């Protein structure tokens, strides 16, 4: 080996690799002067936090796990949640607080009400009318709409679909209405529910229902920090009535450890052809 090569090798071992690369012309000298500086993050990474809460490391040295269904002590953030009473035995993390108290909802009708009026077809709006009729006669939602509590504290203004629906329910279930009515305020704002839907064109009722419920959720979250914990976002009026969680569990056949994940949902698609809803649910939740 030549003396120059030996010197370069010794320089590399002494940490002068930048000088060697610069001499060889492989890296710009100005580029070598730039150093990557790491700073403490001022904001949390929502996606990373979600992954930490969703998955548990199998070989985490900070976690002590006992098999055969015995108590599991999980280190880190989940242990903190458990100490605060937010983590239950299955690993589900409850919200720190709720945006809407579920106690304000009723599961049935407060009073017996007569059947309201029908809805006029405003040009292939039968898909929209059928959804409005179903939601109008959903007791927890209808009773809360009749109380007109939402419109008194709404932060979304004239673009709030929940306010428009509240007015529709009040009119549909009013004793003054006996003939058919036209839901013009909702039909005229179809673009606010789904940009791809067109007035006068037949659309899918189930798709419109899901998008309308999503529009309700957006209205309820207006004015609330978008970075708020997802569990807290799932405590609105919409989630209390329509929402739930899909629990997926993977069990280890060797150690008996159960890994659970919880995904929020606002509807469940079931195959009930030639069957009942109960059988469809049993088939949907059957272990694989």
XYZ file of C-alpha atoms in Angstrom:
288
model
C 0.000 0.000 0.000
C 1.355 3.472 -0.885
C 2.096 6.054 1.843
C -0.726 8.256 0.537
C -3.238 5.449 0.734
C -2.063 4.615 4.268
C -2.481 8.257 5.283
C -5.975 8.350 3.824
C -6.916 5.146 5.641
C -5.618 6.529 8.941
C -7.493 9.763 8.291
C -10.703 7.836 7.734
C -10.195 5.997 11.017
C -9.599 9.317 12.769
C -12.904 10.725 11.489
C -11.494 12.839 8.592
C -13.566 11.073 5.939
C -14.940 14.435 4.800
C -11.450 15.647 3.901
C -10.722 12.472 1.933
C -13.971 12.692 -0.023
C -13.330 16.331 -0.813
C -9.829 15.532 -2.121
C -11.225 12.831 -4.350
C -13.763 15.262 -5.753
C -16.719 13.056 -4.840
C -18.445 15.590 -2.599
C -18.665 19.353 -2.748
C -16.766 21.047 0.105
C -19.690 23.360 0.804
C -21.989 20.368 1.074
C -19.682 18.765 3.615
C -19.913 21.859 5.801
C -23.645 21.493 6.080
C -24.573 19.485 9.143
C -27.958 17.999 9.916
C -29.211 19.521 13.132
C -31.963 17.766 15.018
C -34.363 19.786 17.130
C -36.973 18.714 19.607
C -40.380 18.456 17.932
C -42.921 21.052 19.027
C -45.915 19.178 17.618
C -46.895 15.545 17.815
C -47.042 13.362 14.731
C -50.683 12.256 14.569
C -49.998 9.349 12.205
C -47.146 8.025 14.323
C -49.207 8.341 17.503
C -52.027 6.436 15.838
C -49.670 3.608 14.875
C -48.257 3.449 18.405
C -51.767 3.105 19.805
C -52.874 0.596 17.194
C -49.965 -1.853 17.306
C -48.105 -3.389 20.222
C -44.478 -4.517 19.830
C -44.225 -8.298 20.203
C -40.652 -8.248 21.528
C -40.793 -5.010 23.489
C -38.187 -5.188 26.263
C -40.152 -2.657 28.258
C -43.266 -4.782 28.340
C -43.833 -7.642 30.715
C -46.452 -10.008 29.410
C -47.855 -13.103 31.066
C -49.590 -15.675 28.914
C -52.710 -17.774 29.546
C -54.940 -14.736 29.955
C -53.102 -13.364 33.008
C -52.572 -9.657 33.677
C -50.420 -7.803 31.128
C -48.372 -4.773 32.062
C -47.555 -2.714 28.984
C -44.816 -0.069 29.178
C -44.820 3.375 27.641
C -47.864 5.322 26.601
C -50.348 2.517 27.113
C -49.192 2.034 30.678
C -49.759 5.756 31.258
C -53.247 5.455 29.768
C -53.966 2.472 32.013
C -52.817 4.360 35.098
C -55.186 7.178 34.132
C -58.051 4.724 33.794
C -58.308 5.192 30.010
C -57.167 1.721 28.947
C -59.425 -1.254 29.571
C -58.477 -4.919 29.747
C -58.866 -5.482 26.015
C -56.510 -2.612 25.216
C -59.178 -0.140 24.106
C -58.206 3.439 24.918
C -61.134 5.505 26.095
C -61.286 9.256 25.388
C -60.037 11.663 28.041
C -63.281 13.619 27.761
C -66.395 13.751 25.593
C -67.565 16.459 23.191
C -71.184 15.438 23.635
C -72.711 13.752 26.690
C -74.477 10.583 25.625
C -76.876 10.990 28.555
C -78.648 13.734 26.609
C -79.905 11.200 24.068
C -83.009 9.071 24.428
C -83.302 5.581 22.973
C -86.997 5.971 22.154
C -89.685 8.546 21.498
C -90.585 10.853 24.370
C -94.151 11.143 23.120
C -96.240 9.225 20.619
C -96.194 11.151 17.355
C -98.379 10.763 14.278
C -96.830 9.880 10.947
C -95.536 12.989 9.235
C -95.979 14.097 5.632
C -94.413 12.537 2.589
C -91.663 14.168 0.539
C -92.071 15.507 -2.977
C -89.777 14.214 -5.698
C -87.791 17.200 -6.942
C -86.317 15.389 -9.922
C -84.865 11.934 -9.271
C -84.509 12.725 -5.552
C -86.157 9.529 -4.346
C -82.761 8.312 -3.053
C -82.458 11.480 -0.950
C -86.069 11.379 0.242
C -85.795 7.784 1.442
C -82.686 8.614 3.499
C -84.318 11.697 5.026
C -87.372 9.683 5.999
C -85.237 7.016 7.687
C -83.240 9.581 9.643
C -86.337 11.617 10.544
C -87.821 8.559 12.261
C -84.641 7.564 14.106
C -85.787 8.364 17.683
C -82.493 9.521 19.326
C -81.633 11.797 16.405
C -85.176 13.097 15.863
C -85.790 13.918 19.535
C -82.530 15.853 19.747
C -83.322 17.723 16.523
C -86.771 18.639 17.818
C -85.178 20.229 20.893
C -83.310 22.607 18.523
C -80.243 22.532 20.749
C -77.745 22.208 17.914
C -78.774 25.277 15.906
C -78.570 27.455 19.018
C -74.852 26.679 19.439
C -73.788 25.835 15.849
C -70.441 27.222 14.668
C -70.751 26.197 11.002
C -73.145 28.940 9.943
C -75.390 28.632 6.897
C -73.347 25.737 5.501
C -74.258 23.377 8.324
C -76.094 20.322 7.019
C -77.136 19.340 10.533
C -78.929 22.679 10.946
C -80.757 22.080 7.652
C -81.721 18.609 8.780
C -82.870 19.965 12.156
C -85.202 22.378 10.372
C -86.467 19.559 8.149
C -87.245 17.305 11.118
C -89.058 20.136 12.890
C -91.196 20.684 9.815
C -91.769 16.998 9.038
C -92.901 16.142 12.565
C -94.908 19.304 13.079
C -98.637 18.903 13.609
C -99.199 21.770 11.170
C -97.934 19.739 8.208
C -100.382 17.260 6.740
C -99.641 17.378 3.006
C -96.362 16.452 1.329
C -93.385 18.793 1.718
C -90.317 19.546 -0.397
C -86.832 19.259 1.187
C -85.491 22.114 -0.986
C -82.917 23.336 1.547
C -81.157 19.962 1.535
C -81.534 19.215 -2.165
C -80.137 22.638 -3.002
C -77.045 21.885 -0.922
C -76.378 18.434 -2.374
C -72.860 19.536 -3.368
C -72.056 20.151 0.298
C -72.745 16.484 0.991
C -70.982 15.044 -2.058
C -69.279 17.032 -4.813
C -69.735 14.253 -7.357
C -73.524 14.088 -6.967
C -75.749 16.047 -9.347
C -79.260 17.405 -8.881
C -81.623 15.631 -11.241
C -79.506 12.485 -11.475
C -80.372 9.281 -9.660
C -77.814 8.407 -6.981
C -77.224 5.542 -4.555
C -79.228 5.886 -1.327
C -76.711 4.056 0.879
C -73.838 6.168 -0.414
C -75.820 9.353 0.218
C -76.643 8.197 3.748
C -72.983 7.631 4.589
C -71.932 10.959 3.082
C -74.736 12.809 4.867
C -73.693 11.337 8.225
C -70.107 12.393 7.447
C -71.397 15.900 6.714
C -73.102 15.909 10.126
C -69.780 14.948 11.699
C -67.922 17.756 9.913
C -70.481 20.272 11.145
C -70.102 19.090 14.729
C -66.295 19.374 14.553
C -66.331 22.885 13.086
C -64.381 25.262 15.316
C -62.627 22.408 17.142
C -58.874 21.925 16.834
C -58.291 19.453 13.990
C -55.328 17.994 15.892
C -57.472 16.947 18.834
C -57.214 13.291 19.835
C -59.144 11.018 17.485
C -60.840 9.281 20.386
C -62.292 12.634 21.461
C -63.443 13.339 17.887
C -65.378 10.081 18.123
C -67.567 11.357 20.986
C -69.859 13.612 18.949
C -73.612 13.291 18.566
C -73.035 11.480 15.257
C -70.791 8.808 16.766
C -73.020 8.299 19.798
C -75.961 7.470 17.503
C -74.353 5.774 14.503
C -70.804 4.967 15.571
C -68.960 2.049 17.058
C -65.667 0.173 16.855
C -64.586 -2.879 14.949
C -62.305 -4.986 17.141
C -59.838 -7.256 15.375
C -58.019 -9.790 17.527
C -55.026 -11.923 16.626
C -54.176 -14.663 19.138
C -50.788 -16.358 19.374
C -51.185 -20.147 19.467
C -47.881 -20.536 21.336
C -47.933 -17.982 24.150
C -51.635 -17.176 24.179
C -51.066 -13.435 23.767
C -53.980 -11.509 22.217
C -53.270 -8.471 20.041
C -56.325 -6.218 19.649
C -56.896 -3.319 17.266
C -59.919 -1.025 17.304
C -61.078 0.816 14.197
C -63.905 3.384 14.403
C -66.886 2.885 12.108
C -70.168 4.550 11.279
C -71.715 1.630 9.417
C -71.270 -2.095 8.850
C -71.815 -3.799 5.506
C -73.524 -7.161 6.041
C -74.463 -9.919 3.652
C -78.073 -10.725 4.611
C -79.316 -12.211 1.334
C -81.724 -14.978 2.292
C -80.860 -14.525 5.972
C -81.460 -12.232 8.953
C -79.453 -9.357 10.381
C -78.530 -11.473 13.424
C -77.147 -14.249 11.207
C -75.351 -11.665 9.095
C -73.643 -10.265 12.193
C -72.611 -13.721 13.365
C -71.135 -14.448 9.954
C -69.357 -11.066 9.912
C -67.732 -11.676 13.303
C -66.929 -15.375 12.796
C -63.273 -16.219 13.639
C -61.067 -17.009 10.675
